[in-house]
mmCIF file of C-alpha atoms in Angstrom:
data_model
loop_
_atom_site.group_PDB
_atom_site.id
_atom_site.type_symbol
_atom_site.label_atom_id
_atom_site.label_comp_id
_atom_site.label_asym_id
_atom_site.label_seq_id
_atom_site.Cartn_x
_atom_site.Cartn_y
_atom_site.Cartn_z
ATOM 1 C CA UNK Z 10 136.489 95.083 117.909
ATOM 2 C CA UNK Z 11 135.079 92.641 120.463
ATOM 3 C CA UNK Z 12 131.666 93.232 122.029
ATOM 4 C CA UNK Z 13 130.696 92.091 125.494
ATOM 5 C CA UNK Z 14 126.965 91.333 125.753
ATOM 6 C CA UNK Z 15 125.634 92.675 129.046
ATOM 7 C CA UNK Z 16 121.969 93.412 128.322
ATOM 8 C CA UNK Z 17 120.671 89.852 128.707
ATOM 9 C CA UNK Z 18 118.063 90.528 126.008
ATOM 10 C CA UNK Z 19 117.311 87.890 123.393
ATOM 11 C CA UNK Z 20 116.850 88.697 119.730
ATOM 12 C CA UNK Z 21 113.228 89.540 119.009
ATOM 13 C CA UNK Z 22 111.271 87.039 116.952
ATOM 14 C CA UNK Z 23 107.676 86.514 115.904
ATOM 15 C CA UNK Z 24 104.908 84.388 117.348
ATOM 16 C CA UNK Z 25 103.255 81.594 115.381
ATOM 17 C CA UNK Z 26 99.531 81.374 114.785
ATOM 18 C CA UNK Z 27 97.893 78.368 113.124
ATOM 19 C CA UNK Z 28 94.477 78.395 111.463
ATOM 20 C CA UNK Z 29 92.634 75.892 109.295
ATOM 21 C CA UNK Z 30 89.303 76.044 107.492
ATOM 22 C CA UNK Z 31 87.593 74.743 104.368
ATOM 23 C CA UNK Z 32 87.062 78.386 103.406
ATOM 24 C CA UNK Z 33 90.817 78.795 102.845
ATOM 25 C CA UNK Z 34 90.832 75.559 100.852
ATOM 26 C CA UNK Z 35 87.965 76.832 98.681
ATOM 27 C CA UNK Z 36 89.720 80.132 97.946
ATOM 28 C CA UNK Z 37 92.978 78.383 97.053
ATOM 29 C CA UNK Z 38 91.175 75.777 94.947
ATOM 30 C CA UNK Z 39 89.584 78.593 92.960
ATOM 31 C CA UNK Z 40 93.037 80.184 92.622
ATOM 32 C CA UNK Z 41 94.614 76.925 91.473
ATOM 33 C CA UNK Z 42 92.103 75.996 88.771
ATOM 34 C CA UNK Z 43 92.332 79.494 87.262
ATOM 35 C CA UNK Z 44 96.157 79.646 87.282
ATOM 36 C CA UNK Z 45 97.045 78.203 83.885
ATOM 37 C CA UNK Z 46 100.762 78.860 84.388
ATOM 38 C CA UNK Z 47 101.071 76.713 87.511
ATOM 39 C CA UNK Z 48 98.321 74.132 87.272
ATOM 40 C CA UNK Z 49 100.550 71.541 85.578
ATOM 41 C CA UNK Z 50 103.032 71.749 88.477
ATOM 42 C CA UNK Z 51 100.503 70.831 91.173
ATOM 43 C CA UNK Z 52 100.428 67.378 92.765
ATOM 44 C CA UNK Z 53 96.737 67.061 91.960
ATOM 45 C CA UNK Z 54 96.947 65.996 88.336
ATOM 46 C CA UNK Z 55 95.567 67.965 85.399
ATOM 47 C CA UNK Z 56 92.873 65.293 85.052
ATOM 48 C CA UNK Z 57 91.546 66.258 88.493
ATOM 49 C CA UNK Z 58 91.095 69.882 87.452
ATOM 50 C CA UNK Z 59 89.745 68.920 84.018
ATOM 51 C CA UNK Z 60 87.126 66.749 85.673
ATOM 52 C CA UNK Z 61 85.974 69.675 87.816
ATOM 53 C CA UNK Z 62 85.503 71.790 84.701
ATOM 54 C CA UNK Z 63 83.637 68.971 82.957
ATOM 55 C CA UNK Z 64 81.087 68.493 85.744
ATOM 56 C CA UNK Z 65 80.810 72.184 86.695
ATOM 57 C CA UNK Z 66 77.620 74.053 85.846
ATOM 58 C CA UNK Z 67 77.706 76.851 83.297
ATOM 59 C CA UNK Z 68 77.238 79.309 86.149
ATOM 60 C CA UNK Z 69 80.384 78.133 87.956
ATOM 61 C CA UNK Z 70 82.391 78.106 84.712
ATOM 62 C CA UNK Z 71 81.299 81.691 84.109
ATOM 63 C CA UNK Z 72 82.432 82.759 87.575
ATOM 64 C CA UNK Z 73 85.770 80.946 87.178
ATOM 65 C CA UNK Z 74 86.386 82.824 83.925
ATOM 66 C CA UNK Z 75 85.767 86.027 85.860
ATOM 67 C CA UNK Z 76 88.340 84.934 88.464
ATOM 68 C CA UNK Z 77 90.832 84.092 85.734
ATOM 69 C CA UNK Z 78 90.401 87.486 84.093
ATOM 70 C CA UNK Z 79 90.543 89.564 87.276
ATOM 71 C CA UNK Z 80 92.353 87.435 89.916
ATOM 72 C CA UNK Z 81 89.483 87.814 92.364
ATOM 73 C CA UNK Z 82 90.762 84.809 94.356
ATOM 74 C CA UNK Z 83 93.039 87.438 95.938
ATOM 75 C CA UNK Z 84 89.984 89.421 97.054
ATOM 76 C CA UNK Z 85 88.535 86.286 98.671
ATOM 77 C CA UNK Z 86 91.753 85.646 100.606
ATOM 78 C CA UNK Z 87 91.924 89.285 101.713
ATOM 79 C CA UNK Z 88 88.340 89.098 103.017
ATOM 80 C CA UNK Z 89 88.942 85.800 104.831
ATOM 81 C CA UNK Z 90 91.654 87.521 106.864
ATOM 82 C CA UNK Z 91 89.125 89.981 108.299
ATOM 83 C CA UNK Z 92 87.649 87.466 110.748
ATOM 84 C CA UNK Z 93 87.718 83.809 111.727
ATOM 85 C CA UNK Z 94 84.853 82.718 109.545
ATOM 86 C CA UNK Z 95 83.709 79.208 110.396
ATOM 87 C CA UNK Z 96 80.903 78.901 107.863
ATOM 88 C CA UNK Z 97 80.352 79.970 104.278
ATOM 89 C CA UNK Z 98 77.254 81.885 105.380
ATOM 90 C CA UNK Z 99 79.396 84.075 107.649
ATOM 91 C CA UNK Z 100 81.646 84.948 104.726
ATOM 92 C CA UNK Z 101 78.629 85.781 102.552
ATOM 93 C CA UNK Z 102 77.088 87.958 105.253
ATOM 94 C CA UNK Z 103 80.330 89.868 105.753
ATOM 95 C CA UNK Z 104 80.654 90.565 102.022
ATOM 96 C CA UNK Z 105 77.038 91.709 101.804
ATOM 97 C CA UNK Z 106 77.247 94.063 104.779
ATOM 98 C CA UNK Z 107 80.617 95.675 104.003
ATOM 99 C CA UNK Z 108 80.412 99.175 102.545
ATOM 100 C CA UNK Z 109 81.912 100.072 99.188
ATOM 101 C CA UNK Z 110 85.033 101.904 100.401
ATOM 102 C CA UNK Z 111 85.792 99.338 103.092
ATOM 103 C CA UNK Z 112 85.347 96.478 100.621
ATOM 104 C CA UNK Z 113 87.744 98.054 98.129
ATOM 105 C CA UNK Z 114 90.244 98.785 100.929
ATOM 106 C CA UNK Z 115 90.128 95.182 102.124
ATOM 107 C CA UNK Z 116 90.566 93.808 98.603
ATOM 108 C CA UNK Z 117 93.510 96.052 97.695
ATOM 109 C CA UNK Z 118 96.692 94.207 98.736
ATOM 110 C CA UNK Z 119 98.450 95.258 101.933
ATOM 111 C CA UNK Z 120 101.767 96.811 100.874
ATOM 112 C CA UNK Z 121 103.151 97.965 104.224
ATOM 113 C CA UNK Z 122 102.163 100.373 106.978
ATOM 114 C CA UNK Z 123 103.620 103.330 105.089
ATOM 115 C CA UNK Z 124 101.239 102.615 102.187
ATOM 116 C CA UNK Z 125 98.016 102.504 104.213
ATOM 117 C CA UNK Z 126 97.027 106.114 103.584
ATOM 118 C CA UNK Z 127 97.502 105.707 99.833
ATOM 119 C CA UNK Z 128 95.596 102.420 99.998
ATOM 120 C CA UNK Z 129 92.659 104.252 101.631
ATOM 121 C CA UNK Z 130 92.732 106.992 99.007
ATOM 122 C CA UNK Z 131 92.722 104.387 96.241
ATOM 123 C CA UNK Z 132 89.763 102.669 97.907
ATOM 124 C CA UNK Z 133 87.917 106.010 97.851
ATOM 125 C CA UNK Z 134 88.499 106.300 94.116
ATOM 126 C CA UNK Z 135 91.469 108.683 94.053
ATOM 127 C CA UNK Z 136 92.916 108.066 90.586
ATOM 128 C CA UNK Z 137 96.352 109.409 91.525
ATOM 129 C CA UNK Z 138 96.554 106.947 94.430
ATOM 130 C CA UNK Z 139 95.422 104.071 92.215
ATOM 131 C CA UNK Z 140 98.080 104.871 89.614
ATOM 132 C CA UNK Z 141 100.714 105.195 92.335
ATOM 133 C CA UNK Z 142 99.910 101.726 93.694
ATOM 134 C CA UNK Z 143 99.940 100.273 90.191
ATOM 135 C CA UNK Z 144 103.410 101.715 89.564
ATOM 136 C CA UNK Z 145 104.568 100.664 93.021
ATOM 137 C CA UNK Z 146 103.616 97.020 92.349
ATOM 138 C CA UNK Z 147 104.788 96.798 88.735
ATOM 139 C CA UNK Z 148 107.222 94.014 89.652
ATOM 140 C CA UNK Z 149 104.291 91.783 90.605
ATOM 141 C CA UNK Z 150 102.796 89.674 87.774
ATOM 142 C CA UNK Z 151 99.175 90.637 88.482
ATOM 143 C CA UNK Z 152 98.914 93.320 91.206
ATOM 144 C CA UNK Z 153 98.758 96.398 88.913
ATOM 145 C CA UNK Z 154 95.842 95.110 86.811
ATOM 146 C CA UNK Z 155 94.150 93.706 89.904
ATOM 147 C CA UNK Z 156 94.404 97.035 91.753
ATOM 148 C CA UNK Z 157 93.027 98.836 88.704
ATOM 149 C CA UNK Z 158 90.128 96.377 88.542
ATOM 150 C CA UNK Z 159 89.267 96.621 92.264
ATOM 151 C CA UNK Z 160 89.292 100.411 92.124
ATOM 152 C CA UNK Z 161 86.690 100.598 89.321
ATOM 153 C CA UNK Z 162 84.512 97.476 89.512
ATOM 154 C CA UNK Z 163 80.889 98.002 90.454
ATOM 155 C CA UNK Z 164 80.407 97.101 94.127
ATOM 156 C CA UNK Z 165 77.224 95.108 93.545
ATOM 157 C CA UNK Z 166 78.858 93.108 90.731
ATOM 158 C CA UNK Z 167 81.908 92.321 92.869
ATOM 159 C CA UNK Z 168 79.853 91.336 95.908
ATOM 160 C CA UNK Z 169 77.636 89.034 93.891
ATOM 161 C CA UNK Z 170 80.614 87.415 92.179
ATOM 162 C CA UNK Z 171 82.511 86.752 95.434
ATOM 163 C CA UNK Z 172 79.478 85.189 97.093
ATOM 164 C CA UNK Z 173 78.411 83.132 94.080
ATOM 165 C CA UNK Z 174 81.823 81.691 93.165
ATOM 166 C CA UNK Z 175 82.461 80.571 96.756
ATOM 167 C CA UNK Z 176 78.955 79.133 97.136
ATOM 168 C CA UNK Z 177 79.179 77.201 93.865
ATOM 169 C CA UNK Z 178 82.684 75.929 94.603
ATOM 170 C CA UNK Z 179 81.467 74.543 97.909
ATOM 171 C CA UNK Z 180 78.360 73.024 96.342
ATOM 172 C CA UNK Z 181 79.907 71.521 93.202
ATOM 173 C CA UNK Z 182 83.458 70.704 94.344
ATOM 174 C CA UNK Z 183 84.095 70.702 98.080
ATOM 175 C CA UNK Z 184 80.836 69.112 99.202
ATOM 176 C CA UNK Z 185 81.814 65.894 97.400
ATOM 177 C CA UNK Z 186 85.204 65.881 99.171
ATOM 178 C CA UNK Z 187 84.300 67.595 102.441
ATOM 179 C CA UNK Z 188 84.972 64.642 104.758
ATOM 180 C CA UNK Z 189 88.324 63.703 103.234
ATOM 181 C CA UNK Z 190 89.679 67.242 102.887
ATOM 182 C CA UNK Z 191 88.480 68.258 106.359
ATOM 183 C CA UNK Z 192 90.242 65.239 107.841
ATOM 184 C CA UNK Z 193 93.496 66.074 106.030
ATOM 185 C CA UNK Z 194 93.479 69.707 107.156
ATOM 186 C CA UNK Z 195 92.495 68.886 110.740
ATOM 187 C CA UNK Z 196 95.151 66.175 111.077
ATOM 188 C CA UNK Z 197 97.901 68.440 109.769
ATOM 189 C CA UNK Z 198 96.730 71.329 111.948
ATOM 190 C CA UNK Z 199 96.726 69.098 115.060
ATOM 191 C CA UNK Z 200 100.157 67.642 114.285
ATOM 192 C CA UNK Z 201 101.694 71.048 113.681
ATOM 193 C CA UNK Z 202 100.230 72.382 116.931
ATOM 194 C CA UNK Z 203 101.898 69.555 118.840
ATOM 195 C CA UNK Z 204 105.300 70.288 117.318
ATOM 196 C CA UNK Z 205 104.892 74.031 117.800
ATOM 197 C CA UNK Z 206 105.273 73.394 121.535
ATOM 198 C CA UNK Z 207 108.696 71.830 120.951
ATOM 199 C CA UNK Z 208 110.282 74.156 118.397
ATOM 200 C CA UNK Z 209 111.425 77.759 118.118
ATOM 201 C CA UNK Z 210 109.403 79.994 115.806
ATOM 202 C CA UNK Z 211 111.895 80.292 112.958
ATOM 203 C CA UNK Z 212 112.746 76.594 113.051
ATOM 204 C CA UNK Z 213 109.048 75.748 113.022
ATOM 205 C CA UNK Z 214 108.331 77.891 109.944
ATOM 206 C CA UNK Z 215 111.176 76.207 108.083
ATOM 207 C CA UNK Z 216 109.918 72.762 109.050
ATOM 208 C CA UNK Z 217 106.224 73.396 108.356
ATOM 209 C CA UNK Z 218 106.815 75.032 104.972
ATOM 210 C CA UNK Z 219 109.420 72.510 103.871
ATOM 211 C CA UNK Z 220 112.339 74.892 103.826
ATOM 212 C CA UNK Z 221 111.347 78.564 103.821
ATOM 213 C CA UNK Z 222 113.735 80.520 106.008
ATOM 214 C CA UNK Z 223 111.822 83.534 107.297
ATOM 215 C CA UNK Z 224 113.724 85.911 109.568
ATOM 216 C CA UNK Z 225 111.958 88.440 111.826
ATOM 217 C CA UNK Z 226 111.040 91.790 110.285
ATOM 218 C CA UNK Z 227 110.523 94.987 112.322
ATOM 219 C CA UNK Z 228 106.806 95.379 111.552
ATOM 220 C CA UNK Z 229 105.914 91.666 111.571
ATOM 221 C CA UNK Z 230 104.854 90.333 114.963
ATOM 222 C CA UNK Z 231 102.963 87.234 113.839
ATOM 223 C CA UNK Z 232 103.447 84.503 111.273
ATOM 224 C CA UNK Z 233 100.147 82.935 110.283
ATOM 225 C CA UNK Z 234 100.365 79.359 108.996
ATOM 226 C CA UNK Z 235 97.389 77.927 107.107
ATOM 227 C CA UNK Z 236 97.485 74.305 105.862
ATOM 228 C CA UNK Z 237 96.297 73.659 102.310
ATOM 229 C CA UNK Z 238 95.909 70.503 100.244
ATOM 230 C CA UNK Z 239 94.954 71.664 96.747
ATOM 231 C CA UNK Z 240 98.074 73.755 96.027
ATOM 232 C CA UNK Z 241 100.642 71.131 97.017
ATOM 233 C CA UNK Z 242 103.639 71.238 96.686
ATOM 234 C CA UNK Z 243 103.626 75.045 96.586
ATOM 235 C CA UNK Z 244 103.748 77.488 99.459
ATOM 236 C CA UNK Z 245 101.734 80.664 98.875
ATOM 237 C CA UNK Z 246 103.069 83.674 100.753
ATOM 238 C CA UNK Z 247 101.049 86.780 101.587
ATOM 239 C CA UNK Z 248 101.120 89.927 103.703
ATOM 240 C CA UNK Z 249 98.430 91.347 105.942
ATOM 241 C CA UNK Z 250 98.581 94.050 108.588
ATOM 242 C CA UNK Z 251 101.148 92.999 111.185
ATOM 243 C CA UNK Z 252 101.585 89.465 109.888
ATOM 244 C CA UNK Z 253 103.244 87.301 107.265
ATOM 245 C CA UNK Z 254 101.040 84.519 105.917
ATOM 246 C CA UNK Z 255 102.136 81.119 104.638
ATOM 247 C CA UNK Z 256 99.490 78.898 103.079
ATOM 248 C CA UNK Z 257 101.666 75.801 103.355
ATOM 249 C CA UNK Z 258 101.239 72.331 101.797
ATOM 250 C CA UNK Z 259 100.070 69.652 104.217
ATOM 251 C CA UNK Z 260 102.444 66.760 104.850
ATOM 252 C CA UNK Z 261 102.225 63.392 103.105
ATOM 253 C CA UNK Z 262 101.390 61.769 106.457
ATOM 254 C CA UNK Z 263 98.325 64.001 106.728
ATOM 255 C CA UNK Z 264 97.184 63.067 103.219
ATOM 256 C CA UNK Z 265 97.702 59.332 103.790
ATOM 257 C CA UNK Z 266 97.277 58.704 107.531
ATOM 258 C CA UNK Z 267 96.334 55.084 106.827
ATOM 259 C CA UNK Z 268 99.891 54.391 105.625
ATOM 260 C CA UNK Z 269 101.955 54.767 108.787
ATOM 261 C CA UNK Z 270 105.100 53.836 106.875
ATOM 262 C CA UNK Z 271 104.849 56.650 104.331
ATOM 263 C CA UNK Z 272 107.596 59.262 104.837
ATOM 264 C CA UNK Z 273 107.116 62.885 103.864
ATOM 265 C CA UNK Z 274 108.560 63.490 100.398
ATOM 266 C CA UNK Z 275 110.569 66.550 101.410
ATOM 267 C CA UNK Z 276 112.284 64.423 104.092
ATOM 268 C CA UNK Z 277 113.111 61.803 101.459
ATOM 269 C CA UNK Z 278 114.521 64.505 99.177
ATOM 270 C CA UNK Z 279 116.774 65.820 101.949
ATOM 271 C CA UNK Z 280 118.282 62.440 102.725
ATOM 272 C CA UNK Z 281 118.702 61.609 99.054
ATOM 273 C CA UNK Z 282 120.448 64.945 98.584
ATOM 274 C CA UNK Z 283 122.922 64.115 101.335
ATOM 275 C CA UNK Z 284 123.520 60.586 100.055
ATOM 276 C CA UNK Z 285 126.461 61.545 97.873
ATOM 277 C CA UNK Z 286 130.118 62.210 98.718
ATOM 278 C CA UNK Z 287 130.429 65.339 96.574
ATOM 279 C CA UNK Z 288 127.231 66.850 97.938
ATOM 280 C CA UNK Z 289 128.343 66.184 101.513
ATOM 281 C CA UNK Z 290 131.607 67.991 100.744
ATOM 282 C CA UNK Z 291 129.607 70.927 99.358
ATOM 283 C CA UNK Z 292 127.470 70.974 102.510
ATOM 284 C CA UNK Z 293 130.574 71.091 104.713
ATOM 285 C CA UNK Z 294 132.117 73.864 102.620
ATOM 286 C CA UNK Z 295 128.911 75.905 102.837
ATOM 287 C CA UNK Z 296 128.661 75.204 106.576
ATOM 288 C CA UNK Z 297 131.994 77.000 106.936
ATOM 289 C CA UNK Z 298 130.827 80.007 104.889
ATOM 290 C CA UNK Z 299 128.701 81.057 101.921
ATOM 291 C CA UNK Z 300 130.546 80.485 98.643
ATOM 292 C CA UNK Z 301 130.193 81.243 94.941
ATOM 293 C CA UNK Z 302 130.112 78.568 92.258
ATOM 294 C CA UNK Z 303 133.694 79.454 91.305
ATOM 295 C CA UNK Z 304 134.859 79.145 94.912
ATOM 296 C CA UNK Z 305 133.292 75.695 95.172
ATOM 297 C CA UNK Z 306 134.948 74.683 91.896
ATOM 298 C CA UNK Z 307 138.348 75.810 93.148
ATOM 299 C CA UNK Z 308 137.999 73.897 96.413
ATOM 300 C CA UNK Z 309 136.624 70.684 94.904
ATOM 301 C CA UNK Z 310 138.539 70.689 91.599
ATOM 302 C CA UNK Z 311 135.397 69.593 89.748
ATOM 303 C CA UNK Z 312 133.827 71.075 86.639
ATOM 304 C CA UNK Z 313 131.244 73.841 87.083
ATOM 305 C CA UNK Z 314 128.524 71.861 85.309
ATOM 306 C CA UNK Z 315 128.978 68.931 87.704
ATOM 307 C CA UNK Z 316 128.923 71.177 90.765
ATOM 308 C CA UNK Z 317 125.885 72.988 89.402
ATOM 309 C CA UNK Z 318 124.113 69.622 89.055
ATOM 310 C CA UNK Z 319 124.815 68.763 92.697
ATOM 311 C CA UNK Z 320 123.745 72.228 93.841
ATOM 312 C CA UNK Z 321 120.488 71.839 91.937
ATOM 313 C CA UNK Z 322 119.737 68.668 93.911
ATOM 314 C CA UNK Z 323 120.598 70.353 97.204
ATOM 315 C CA UNK Z 324 118.432 73.345 96.305
ATOM 316 C CA UNK Z 325 115.474 71.163 95.287
ATOM 317 C CA UNK Z 326 115.674 69.613 98.772
ATOM 318 C CA UNK Z 327 115.664 73.169 100.233
ATOM 319 C CA UNK Z 328 119.018 72.541 101.941
ATOM 320 C CA UNK Z 329 120.821 75.226 99.944
ATOM 321 C CA UNK Z 330 119.640 78.648 98.801
ATOM 322 C CA UNK Z 331 121.205 81.495 96.835
ATOM 323 C CA UNK Z 332 121.829 84.766 98.633
ATOM 324 C CA UNK Z 333 123.582 87.700 96.969
ATOM 325 C CA UNK Z 334 125.121 85.503 94.256
ATOM 326 C CA UNK Z 335 126.495 83.029 96.809
ATOM 327 C CA UNK Z 336 125.266 79.606 97.847
ATOM 328 C CA UNK Z 337 124.185 79.377 101.459
ATOM 329 C CA UNK Z 338 123.423 76.350 103.640
ATOM 330 C CA UNK Z 339 120.086 76.150 105.447
ATOM 331 C CA UNK Z 340 121.678 75.026 108.695
ATOM 332 C CA UNK Z 341 118.440 74.839 110.685
ATOM 333 C CA UNK Z 342 116.988 72.400 108.167
ATOM 334 C CA UNK Z 343 120.053 70.177 108.477
ATOM 335 C CA UNK Z 344 119.714 70.196 112.250
ATOM 336 C CA UNK Z 345 115.994 69.524 112.026
ATOM 337 C CA UNK Z 346 116.369 66.355 109.945
ATOM 338 C CA UNK Z 347 116.808 64.196 113.040
ATOM 339 C CA UNK Z 348 113.565 65.603 114.413
ATOM 340 C CA UNK Z 349 111.778 64.733 111.161
ATOM 341 C CA UNK Z 350 112.981 61.141 111.417
ATOM 342 C CA UNK Z 351 111.775 60.999 115.030
ATOM 343 C CA UNK Z 352 108.371 62.275 113.907
ATOM 344 C CA UNK Z 353 108.280 59.637 111.156
ATOM 345 C CA UNK Z 354 109.186 56.874 113.600
ATOM 346 C CA UNK Z 355 106.316 57.986 115.774
ATOM 347 C CA UNK Z 356 108.171 59.168 118.855
#
């Protein structure tokens, strides 16, 4: 059946909001150094993190162990979303002045509007609500234990920990790098703001995050993008009331502004991925429609292992994703490659 569009209404999308602050960088640095599973995959080498532990005071090491055991970096991020804190002192004052129930409510992860009432009950100490949220989040690697911890930890202990770990991280880690890191974050924030004026929201999210395709959701009106240096090359994704949050890795140009000839590595990966006849054929086949591995094999008459190798390269460049057991082309990223080259050339 054919449909004639007569309403003149465009598909709803979200608005983009950009924020940058050393407070976000501190919270994510604390998260990174206490994440033993991911730390070896970060661009900042293991020696960088080992050096921090070697020069850290016993007090900071103690607080980092507490973070590692209870994932309280999540609580810090949740609190930072409550206001646009510009200084560490503002964060500390907010933590100190927030009442027990409100503090627990803020720290418990946002799980959707339909879960807000249960979230409030859990914050008030309702054991049934706490257990419900733990069961509801059992597919998350740390949410259940974290929710259990937040619901029972002594308020004074939690407040002191959150203030102390942030204060010590600033004093012992960030203060020695403040100028460099601030410059990196500010440069990336300024550059992204300039390109935000030229791009549609969904295209911009894909470009800024290096390939994440985020489609509008009914309850999400804002996408908040926060540049981070310490967790490169990873994107960290979060949810808050009414918004999706991407703590995205800053570009290589922002890290090394003195080298005007340095291309962004994700751009290099994309062009390398397309620099092969077989992979270009795969891209054209996926441009026509999503296909399974078997369908690609039948069309190309190449062994599955070979095709899988080429798909792995295309996926590492974020040009191809898997959706419902089929490979799908990220068309907007393909179209945006010319814009990335223009940005690199300095136009």
